[in-house]
Tab-separated table of C-alpha atoms and ligand atoms in Angstrom:
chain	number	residue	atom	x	y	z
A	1	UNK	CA	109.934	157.193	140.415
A	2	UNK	CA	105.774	157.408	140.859
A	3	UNK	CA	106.146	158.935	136.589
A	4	UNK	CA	108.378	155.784	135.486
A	5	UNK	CA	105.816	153.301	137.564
A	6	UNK	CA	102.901	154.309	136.199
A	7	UNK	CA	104.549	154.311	132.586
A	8	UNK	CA	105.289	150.991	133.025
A	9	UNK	CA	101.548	150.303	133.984
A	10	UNK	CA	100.542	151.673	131.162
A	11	UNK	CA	102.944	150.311	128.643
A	12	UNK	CA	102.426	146.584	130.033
A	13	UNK	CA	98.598	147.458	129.287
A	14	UNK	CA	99.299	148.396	126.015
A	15	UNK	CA	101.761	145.620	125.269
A	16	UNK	CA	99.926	142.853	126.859
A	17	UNK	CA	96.552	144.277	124.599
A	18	UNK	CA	98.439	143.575	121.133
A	19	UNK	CA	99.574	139.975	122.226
A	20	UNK	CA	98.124	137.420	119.941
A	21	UNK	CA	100.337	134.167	121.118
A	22	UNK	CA	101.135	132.373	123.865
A	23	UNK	CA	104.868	132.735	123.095
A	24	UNK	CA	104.645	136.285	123.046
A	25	UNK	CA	102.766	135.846	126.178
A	26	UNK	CA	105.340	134.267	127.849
A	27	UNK	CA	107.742	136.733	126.171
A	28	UNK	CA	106.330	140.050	127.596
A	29	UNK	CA	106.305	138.466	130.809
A	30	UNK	CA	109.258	137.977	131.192
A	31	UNK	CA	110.218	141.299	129.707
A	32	UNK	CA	108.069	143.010	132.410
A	33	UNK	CA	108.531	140.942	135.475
A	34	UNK	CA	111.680	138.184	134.654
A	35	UNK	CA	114.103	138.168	137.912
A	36	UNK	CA	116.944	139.176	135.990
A	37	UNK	CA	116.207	141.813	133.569
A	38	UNK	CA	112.297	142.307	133.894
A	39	UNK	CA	111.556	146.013	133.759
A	40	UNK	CA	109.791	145.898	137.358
A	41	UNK	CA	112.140	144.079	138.930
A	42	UNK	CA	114.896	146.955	137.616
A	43	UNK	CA	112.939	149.450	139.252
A	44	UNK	CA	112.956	147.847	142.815
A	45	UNK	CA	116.258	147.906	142.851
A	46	UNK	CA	117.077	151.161	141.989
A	47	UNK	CA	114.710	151.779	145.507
A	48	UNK	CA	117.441	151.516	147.670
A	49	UNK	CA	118.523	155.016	146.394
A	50	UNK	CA	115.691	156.165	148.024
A	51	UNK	CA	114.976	157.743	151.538
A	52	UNK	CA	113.130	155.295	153.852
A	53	UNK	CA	109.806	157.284	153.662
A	54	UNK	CA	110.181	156.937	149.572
A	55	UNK	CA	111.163	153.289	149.549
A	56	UNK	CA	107.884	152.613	151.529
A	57	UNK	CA	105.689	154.622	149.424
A	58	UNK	CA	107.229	153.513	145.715
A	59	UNK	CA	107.768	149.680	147.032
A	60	UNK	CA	104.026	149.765	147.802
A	61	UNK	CA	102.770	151.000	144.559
A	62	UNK	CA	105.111	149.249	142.821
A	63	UNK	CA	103.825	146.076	144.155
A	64	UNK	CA	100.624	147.095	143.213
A	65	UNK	CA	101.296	147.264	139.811
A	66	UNK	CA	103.179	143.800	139.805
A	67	UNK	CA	99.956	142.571	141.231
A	68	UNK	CA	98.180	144.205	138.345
A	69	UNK	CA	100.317	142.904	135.738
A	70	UNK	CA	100.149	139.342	137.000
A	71	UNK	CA	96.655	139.241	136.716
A	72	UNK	CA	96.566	141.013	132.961
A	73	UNK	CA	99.336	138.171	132.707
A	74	UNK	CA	97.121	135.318	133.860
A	75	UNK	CA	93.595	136.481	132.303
A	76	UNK	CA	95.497	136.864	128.755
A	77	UNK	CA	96.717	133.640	129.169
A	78	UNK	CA	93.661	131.629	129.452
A	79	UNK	CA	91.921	133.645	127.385
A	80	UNK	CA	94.784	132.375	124.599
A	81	UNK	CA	94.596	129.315	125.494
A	82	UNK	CA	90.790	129.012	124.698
A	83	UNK	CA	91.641	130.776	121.025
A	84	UNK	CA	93.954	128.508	120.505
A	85	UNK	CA	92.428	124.951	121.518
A	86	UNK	CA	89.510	125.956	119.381
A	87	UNK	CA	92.052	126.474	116.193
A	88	UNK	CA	93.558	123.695	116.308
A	89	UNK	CA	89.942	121.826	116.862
A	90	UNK	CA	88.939	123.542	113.878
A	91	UNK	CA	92.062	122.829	111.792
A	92	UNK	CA	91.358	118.839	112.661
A	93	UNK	CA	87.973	118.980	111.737
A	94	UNK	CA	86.735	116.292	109.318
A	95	UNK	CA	83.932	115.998	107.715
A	96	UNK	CA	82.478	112.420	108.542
A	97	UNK	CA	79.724	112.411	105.983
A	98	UNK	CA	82.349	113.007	102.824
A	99	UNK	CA	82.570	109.426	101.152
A	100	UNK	CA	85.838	107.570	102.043
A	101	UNK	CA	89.021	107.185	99.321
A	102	UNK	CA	88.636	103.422	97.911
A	103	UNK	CA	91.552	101.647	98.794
A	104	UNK	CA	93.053	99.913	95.770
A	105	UNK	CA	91.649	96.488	95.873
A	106	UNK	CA	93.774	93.856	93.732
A	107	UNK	CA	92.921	90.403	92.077
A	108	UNK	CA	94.107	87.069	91.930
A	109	UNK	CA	95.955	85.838	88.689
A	110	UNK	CA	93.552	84.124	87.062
A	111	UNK	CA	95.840	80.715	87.205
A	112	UNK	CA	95.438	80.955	91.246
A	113	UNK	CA	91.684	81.712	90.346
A	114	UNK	CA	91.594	78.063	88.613
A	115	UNK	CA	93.787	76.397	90.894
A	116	UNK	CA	91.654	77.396	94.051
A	117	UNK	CA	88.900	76.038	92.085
A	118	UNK	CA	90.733	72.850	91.298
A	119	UNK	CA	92.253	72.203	94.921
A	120	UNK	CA	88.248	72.470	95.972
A	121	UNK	CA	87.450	70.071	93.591
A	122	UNK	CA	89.656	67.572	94.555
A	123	UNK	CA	89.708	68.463	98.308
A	124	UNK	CA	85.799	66.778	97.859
A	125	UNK	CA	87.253	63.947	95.922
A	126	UNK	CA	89.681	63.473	99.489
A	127	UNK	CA	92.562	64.183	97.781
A	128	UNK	CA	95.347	66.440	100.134
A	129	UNK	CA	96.840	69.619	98.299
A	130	UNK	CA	100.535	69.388	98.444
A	131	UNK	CA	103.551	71.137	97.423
A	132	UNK	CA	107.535	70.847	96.395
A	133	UNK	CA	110.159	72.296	95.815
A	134	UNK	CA	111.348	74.427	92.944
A	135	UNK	CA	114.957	73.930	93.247
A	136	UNK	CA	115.204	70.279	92.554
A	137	UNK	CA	117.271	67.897	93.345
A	138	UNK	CA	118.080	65.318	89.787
A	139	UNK	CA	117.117	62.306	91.591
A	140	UNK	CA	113.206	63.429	92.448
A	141	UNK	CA	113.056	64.892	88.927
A	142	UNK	CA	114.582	62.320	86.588
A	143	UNK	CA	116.128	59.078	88.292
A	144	UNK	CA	113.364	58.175	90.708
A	145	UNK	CA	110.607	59.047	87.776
A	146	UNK	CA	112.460	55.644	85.677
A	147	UNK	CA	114.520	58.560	83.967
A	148	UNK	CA	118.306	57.790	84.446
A	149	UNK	CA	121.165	60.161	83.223
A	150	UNK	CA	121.456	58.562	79.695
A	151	UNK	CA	117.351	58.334	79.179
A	152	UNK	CA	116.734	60.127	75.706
A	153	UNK	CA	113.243	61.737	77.395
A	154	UNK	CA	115.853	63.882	79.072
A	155	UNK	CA	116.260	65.905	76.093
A	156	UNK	CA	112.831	66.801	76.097
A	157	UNK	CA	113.220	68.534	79.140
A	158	UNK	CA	115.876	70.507	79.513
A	159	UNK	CA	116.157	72.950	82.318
A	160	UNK	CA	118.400	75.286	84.432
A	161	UNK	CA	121.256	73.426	86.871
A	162	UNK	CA	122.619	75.010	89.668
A	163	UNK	CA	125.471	74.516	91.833
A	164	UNK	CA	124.992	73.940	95.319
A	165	UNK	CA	122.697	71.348	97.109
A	166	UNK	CA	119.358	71.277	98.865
A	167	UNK	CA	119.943	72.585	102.420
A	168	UNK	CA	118.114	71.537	104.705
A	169	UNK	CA	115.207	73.263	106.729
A	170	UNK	CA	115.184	74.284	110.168
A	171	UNK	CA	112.008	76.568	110.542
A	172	UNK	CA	109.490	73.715	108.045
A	173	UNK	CA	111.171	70.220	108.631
A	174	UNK	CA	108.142	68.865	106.470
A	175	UNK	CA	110.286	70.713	103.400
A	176	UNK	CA	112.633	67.988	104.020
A	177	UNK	CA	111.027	64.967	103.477
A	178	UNK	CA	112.850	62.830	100.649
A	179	UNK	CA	116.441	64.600	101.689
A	180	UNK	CA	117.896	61.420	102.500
A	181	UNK	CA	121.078	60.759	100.973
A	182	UNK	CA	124.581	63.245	100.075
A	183	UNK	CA	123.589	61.479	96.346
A	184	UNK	CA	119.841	63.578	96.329
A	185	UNK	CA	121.234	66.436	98.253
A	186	UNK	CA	123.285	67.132	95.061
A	187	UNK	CA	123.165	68.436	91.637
A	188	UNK	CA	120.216	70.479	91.456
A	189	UNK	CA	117.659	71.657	88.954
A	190	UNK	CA	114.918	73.886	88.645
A	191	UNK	CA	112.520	71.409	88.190
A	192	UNK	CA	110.740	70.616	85.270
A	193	UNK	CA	107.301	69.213	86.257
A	194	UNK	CA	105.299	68.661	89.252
A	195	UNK	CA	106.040	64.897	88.984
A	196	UNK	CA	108.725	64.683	91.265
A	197	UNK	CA	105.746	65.266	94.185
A	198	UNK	CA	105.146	61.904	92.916
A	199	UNK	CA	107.899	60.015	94.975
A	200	UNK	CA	108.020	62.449	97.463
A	201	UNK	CA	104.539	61.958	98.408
A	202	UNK	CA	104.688	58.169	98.374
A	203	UNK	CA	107.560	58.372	100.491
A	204	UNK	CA	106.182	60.714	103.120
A	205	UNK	CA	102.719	59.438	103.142
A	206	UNK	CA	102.878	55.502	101.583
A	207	UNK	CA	99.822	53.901	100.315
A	208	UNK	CA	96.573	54.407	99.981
A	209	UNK	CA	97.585	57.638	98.718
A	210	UNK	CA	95.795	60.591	97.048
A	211	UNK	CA	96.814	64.179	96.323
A	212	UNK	CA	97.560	67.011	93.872
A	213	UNK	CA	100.617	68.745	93.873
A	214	UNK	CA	100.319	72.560	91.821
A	215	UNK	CA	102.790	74.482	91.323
A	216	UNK	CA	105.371	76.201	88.905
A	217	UNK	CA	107.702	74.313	86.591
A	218	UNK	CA	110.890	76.082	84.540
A	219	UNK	CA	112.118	74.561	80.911
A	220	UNK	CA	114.512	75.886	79.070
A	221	UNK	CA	112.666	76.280	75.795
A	222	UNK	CA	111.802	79.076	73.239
A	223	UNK	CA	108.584	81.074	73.721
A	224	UNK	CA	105.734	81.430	71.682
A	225	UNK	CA	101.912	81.266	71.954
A	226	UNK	CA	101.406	78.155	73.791
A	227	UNK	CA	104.819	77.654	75.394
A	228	UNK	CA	106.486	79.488	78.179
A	229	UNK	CA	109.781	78.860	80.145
A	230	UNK	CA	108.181	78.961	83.054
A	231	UNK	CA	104.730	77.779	83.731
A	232	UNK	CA	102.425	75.733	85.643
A	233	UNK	CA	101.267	72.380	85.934
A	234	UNK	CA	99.195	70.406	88.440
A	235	UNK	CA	99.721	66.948	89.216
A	236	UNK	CA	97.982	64.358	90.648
A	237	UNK	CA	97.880	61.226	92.036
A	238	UNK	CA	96.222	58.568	93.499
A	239	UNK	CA	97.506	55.095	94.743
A	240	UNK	CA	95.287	52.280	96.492
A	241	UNK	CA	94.572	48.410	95.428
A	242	UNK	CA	93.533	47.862	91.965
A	243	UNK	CA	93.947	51.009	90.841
A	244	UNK	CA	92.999	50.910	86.314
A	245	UNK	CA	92.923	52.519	84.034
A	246	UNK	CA	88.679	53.392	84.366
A	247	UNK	CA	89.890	55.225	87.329
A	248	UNK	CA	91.746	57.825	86.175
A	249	UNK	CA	89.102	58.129	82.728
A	250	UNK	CA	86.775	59.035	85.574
A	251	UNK	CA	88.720	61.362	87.443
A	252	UNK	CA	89.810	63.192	84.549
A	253	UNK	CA	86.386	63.671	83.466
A	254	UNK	CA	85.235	64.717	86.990
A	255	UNK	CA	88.523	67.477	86.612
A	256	UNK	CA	87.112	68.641	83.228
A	257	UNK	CA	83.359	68.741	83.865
A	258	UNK	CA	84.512	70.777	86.685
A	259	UNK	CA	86.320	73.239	85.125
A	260	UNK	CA	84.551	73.794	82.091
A	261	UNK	CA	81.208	73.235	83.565
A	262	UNK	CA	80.329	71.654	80.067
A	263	UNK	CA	81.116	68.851	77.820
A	264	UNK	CA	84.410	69.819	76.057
A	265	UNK	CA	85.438	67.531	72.909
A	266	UNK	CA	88.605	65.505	74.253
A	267	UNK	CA	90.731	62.510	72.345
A	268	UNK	CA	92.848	60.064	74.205
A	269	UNK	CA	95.955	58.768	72.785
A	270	UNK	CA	99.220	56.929	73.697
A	271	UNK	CA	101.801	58.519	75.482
A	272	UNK	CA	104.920	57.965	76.269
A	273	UNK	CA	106.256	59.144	79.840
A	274	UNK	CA	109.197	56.359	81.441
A	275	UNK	CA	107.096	57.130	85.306
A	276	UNK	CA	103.736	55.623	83.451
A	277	UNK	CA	102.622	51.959	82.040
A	278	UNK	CA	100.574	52.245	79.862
A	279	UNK	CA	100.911	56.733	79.374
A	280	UNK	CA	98.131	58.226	77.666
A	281	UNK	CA	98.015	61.945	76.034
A	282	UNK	CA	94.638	63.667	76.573
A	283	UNK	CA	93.890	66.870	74.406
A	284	UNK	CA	90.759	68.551	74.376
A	285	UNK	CA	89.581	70.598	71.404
A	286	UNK	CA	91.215	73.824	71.107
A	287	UNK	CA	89.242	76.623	72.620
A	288	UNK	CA	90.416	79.231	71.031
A	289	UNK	CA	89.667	78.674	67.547
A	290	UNK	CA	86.988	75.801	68.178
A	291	UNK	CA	88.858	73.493	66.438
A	292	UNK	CA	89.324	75.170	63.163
A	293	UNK	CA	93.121	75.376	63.830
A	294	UNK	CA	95.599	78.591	65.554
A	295	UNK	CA	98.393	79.336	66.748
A	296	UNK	CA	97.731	78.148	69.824
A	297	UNK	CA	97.131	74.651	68.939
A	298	UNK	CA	99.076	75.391	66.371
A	299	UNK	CA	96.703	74.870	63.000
A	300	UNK	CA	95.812	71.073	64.589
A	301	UNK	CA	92.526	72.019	66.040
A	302	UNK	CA	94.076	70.082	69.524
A	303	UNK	CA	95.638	71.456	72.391
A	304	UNK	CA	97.914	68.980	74.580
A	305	UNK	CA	96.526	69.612	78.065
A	306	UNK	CA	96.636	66.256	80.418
A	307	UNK	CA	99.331	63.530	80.247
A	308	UNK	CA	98.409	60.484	82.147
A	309	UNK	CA	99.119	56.864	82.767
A	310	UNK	CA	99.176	54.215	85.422
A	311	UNK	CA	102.202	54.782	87.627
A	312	UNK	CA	105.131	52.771	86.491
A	313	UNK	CA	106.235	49.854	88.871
A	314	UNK	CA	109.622	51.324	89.473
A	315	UNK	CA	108.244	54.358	90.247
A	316	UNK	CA	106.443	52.997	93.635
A	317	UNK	CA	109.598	50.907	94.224
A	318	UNK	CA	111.351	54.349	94.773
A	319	UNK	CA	107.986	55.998	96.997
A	320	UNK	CA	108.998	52.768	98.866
A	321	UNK	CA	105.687	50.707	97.884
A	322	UNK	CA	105.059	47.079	96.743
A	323	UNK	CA	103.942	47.110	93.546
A	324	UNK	CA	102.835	44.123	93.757
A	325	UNK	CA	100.005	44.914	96.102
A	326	UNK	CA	99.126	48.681	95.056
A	327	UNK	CA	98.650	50.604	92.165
A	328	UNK	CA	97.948	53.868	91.242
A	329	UNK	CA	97.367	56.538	88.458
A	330	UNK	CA	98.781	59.779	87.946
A	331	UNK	CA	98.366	62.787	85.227
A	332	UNK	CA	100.228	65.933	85.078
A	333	UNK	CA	97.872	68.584	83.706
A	334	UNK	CA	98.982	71.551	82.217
A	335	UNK	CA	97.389	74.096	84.111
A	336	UNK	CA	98.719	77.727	82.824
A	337	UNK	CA	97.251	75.719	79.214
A	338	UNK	CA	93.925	74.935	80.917
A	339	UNK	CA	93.416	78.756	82.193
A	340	UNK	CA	94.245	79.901	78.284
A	341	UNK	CA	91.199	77.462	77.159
A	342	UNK	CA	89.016	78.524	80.511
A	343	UNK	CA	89.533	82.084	79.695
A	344	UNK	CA	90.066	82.121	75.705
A	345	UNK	CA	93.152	83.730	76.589
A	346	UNK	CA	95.505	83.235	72.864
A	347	UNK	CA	98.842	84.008	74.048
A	348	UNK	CA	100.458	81.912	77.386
A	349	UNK	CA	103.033	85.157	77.594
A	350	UNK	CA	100.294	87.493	79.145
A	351	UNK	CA	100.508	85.434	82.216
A	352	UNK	CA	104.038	85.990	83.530
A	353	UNK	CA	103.930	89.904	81.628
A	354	UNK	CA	103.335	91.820	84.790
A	355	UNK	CA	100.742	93.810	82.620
A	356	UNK	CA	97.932	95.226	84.951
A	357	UNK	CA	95.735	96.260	81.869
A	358	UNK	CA	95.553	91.893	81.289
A	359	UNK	CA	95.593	90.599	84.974
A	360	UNK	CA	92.524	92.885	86.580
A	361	UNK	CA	90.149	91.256	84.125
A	362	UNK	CA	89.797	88.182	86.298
A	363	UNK	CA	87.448	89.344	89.703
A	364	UNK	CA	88.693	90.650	92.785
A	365	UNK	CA	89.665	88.685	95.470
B	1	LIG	C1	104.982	66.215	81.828
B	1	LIG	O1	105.494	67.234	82.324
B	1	LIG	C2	104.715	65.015	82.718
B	1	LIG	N1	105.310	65.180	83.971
B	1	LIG	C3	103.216	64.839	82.820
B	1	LIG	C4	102.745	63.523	83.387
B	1	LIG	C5	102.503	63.420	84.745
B	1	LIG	C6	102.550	62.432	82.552
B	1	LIG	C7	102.056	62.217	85.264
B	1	LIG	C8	102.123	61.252	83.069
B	1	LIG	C9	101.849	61.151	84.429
B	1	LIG	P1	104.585	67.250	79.460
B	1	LIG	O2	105.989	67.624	79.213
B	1	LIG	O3	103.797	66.801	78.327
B	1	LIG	O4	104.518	66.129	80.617
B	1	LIG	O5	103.862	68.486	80.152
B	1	LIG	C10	102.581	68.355	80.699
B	1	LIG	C11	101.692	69.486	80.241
B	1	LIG	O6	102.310	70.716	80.565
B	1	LIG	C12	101.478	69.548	78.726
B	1	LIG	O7	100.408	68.737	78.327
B	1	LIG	C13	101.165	70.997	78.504
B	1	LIG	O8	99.795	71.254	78.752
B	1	LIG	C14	101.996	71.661	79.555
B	1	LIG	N2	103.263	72.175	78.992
B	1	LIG	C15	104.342	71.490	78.611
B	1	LIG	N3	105.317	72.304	78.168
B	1	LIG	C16	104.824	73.550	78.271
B	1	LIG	C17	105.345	74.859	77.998
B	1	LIG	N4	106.576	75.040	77.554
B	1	LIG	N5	104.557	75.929	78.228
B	1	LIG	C18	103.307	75.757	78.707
B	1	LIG	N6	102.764	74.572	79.008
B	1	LIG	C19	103.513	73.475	78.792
């Protein structure tokens, strides 16, 4: 019994020497001293075999060497633990002074890069920044502009009509003004200017009235260089007592100054629009080529870029104000055309391409 105990001594000093983890740690201990099966623990019980002189002598060495182990136990354990807190310390270890990876920073189209510039503008001039809706209904976008069903200035904007009607919000009850009526609830469009603001705005806000209105508008045209089927446009607005026609000249050459920050050559000729009396077309010089004629402004040396007029008497009947004592201008400028002139940018289908390589030329956010 004394040969096999002091084996074991010697084997758990050997074993407990070559152990590297703490699962192997806790693996040899249990091999030596575990209740069930630990090798000790086997011993003691074969003890009882023993006289009572032998039992003493053997049950007090053997607890000796259980002491022994335990403490080999305990002192490889911490020592373990101290290796291995100051691996894993050193596998975390960063190196603070290594310069940082640049997170990808991207850029605003350049039409919101004009249009933020444009709402500032006119945000000084106290007109409010509004918006509508896309999905039209045909009353804001044709009837209540003067255009009824038959109007031939229909055909000159034809667009995409969808079943359904305008539902009405919950969560942004301002996104229902101007649902009034089952008859503008119905038959809707994706709208085809940012005119139909127009009414909406005079019937939300009534008169003295001021604001621009951008946003996206959808035809359903063919492409080329200086048409799209989906653009933008900016429109704006301003009602109040003896509103004329030297208003909005001065307004639209407070817009242009602003954007261009120079004189650009512009003509002013009649228009017709059925939501304006008298309508005006204002073009300014084409950009692009300088006047010498593109395809752009396709070989005219002109690019169309600002409709206007004073607001048609039936069209502040249906905002729900008197013509009779207010009136008001409005223009509808072309605003994905006004970026291509800002920018010398000769094709309007780079805007809605999606092509990174065009839209991080224009500044970070
Ligand atoms: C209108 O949309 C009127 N609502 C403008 C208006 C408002 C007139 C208020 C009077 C008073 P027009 O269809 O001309 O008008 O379009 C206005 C501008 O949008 C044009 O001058 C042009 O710059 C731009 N535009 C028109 N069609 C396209 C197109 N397919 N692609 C790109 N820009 C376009």
């Amino acid at each position: 019994m004394r040969k096999q105990l002091e084996q074991l001594r010697r084997e758990a000093g050997e074993a407990l020497d070559k152990i590297k983890s703490l699962i192997d740690l806790e693996k040899a201990e249990i091999k030596l001293l575990g209740r069930k099966d630990g090798k000790l623990n086997a011993m003691l019980k074969s003890l009882k075999n023993l006289s009572e002189k032998e039992k003493k002598q053997f049950g007090k060495l053997a607890n000796e060497i259980k002491n022994e182990i335990t403490a080999l136990i305990a002192e490889k354990r911490l020592d373990l633990e101290k290796k291995e807190t100051l691996k894993a310390v050193e596998e975390d270890w960063i190196d603070v002074t290594l310069p940082g990876i640049k997170p990808k920073q991207g850029s605003l189209h350049p039409v919101s890069i004009v249009q933020y510039e444009l709402e500032d503008l006119f945000r000084s001039l106290g007109f409010m920044i509004l918006d509508g809706p896309e999905l039209e209904s045909d009353y804001y976008n044709f009837e209540a502009l003067n255009i009824p069903s038959h109007h031939p200035a229909r055909d000159t904007q034809d667009t995409f009509y969808i079943k359904g009607k305008i539902q009405k919000s919950k969560a942004c009850p301002e996104r229902n003004r101007g649902i009034k009526s089952k008859e503008n609830q119905e038959r809707l469009l994706l709208r085809t200017h940012t005119s139909p603001v127009q009414v909406r705005a005079m019937q939300e806000f009534g008169a003295p009235l001021r604001a621009i209105a951008p946003g996206r508008v959808f035809r359903y045209e063919a492409s080329d260089a200086s048409h799209e089927n989906t653009f933008c446009q900016l429109e704006g607005l301003m009602v109040e007592k003896n509103i004329s026609i030297c208003n909005l000249i001065a307004v639209m050459k407070t817009l242009l100054k602003g954007i261009f920050k120079r004189d650009v050559k512009i003509r002013l000729r009649p228009g017709y629009f059925p939501f304006v009396e008298p309508g005006f077309e204002l073009d300014i010089e084409c950009l692009i080529c300088g006047g010498r004629g593109c395809s752009v402004c396709k070989q005219s040396g002109w690019v169309e870029l600002l409709p206007c007029g004073l607001v048609h008497p039936n069209v502040l009947r249906a905002g729900h104000i008197d013509p009779e004592k207010f009136s008001g201008f409005a223009f509808g400028l072309g605003l994905t055309r006004l970026v291509m002139m800002r920018y010398g940018i000769n094709d309007i289908r780079l805007f809605n391409a999606g092509d990174l390589r065009f839209l991080e030329q224009f500044g970070a956010i």
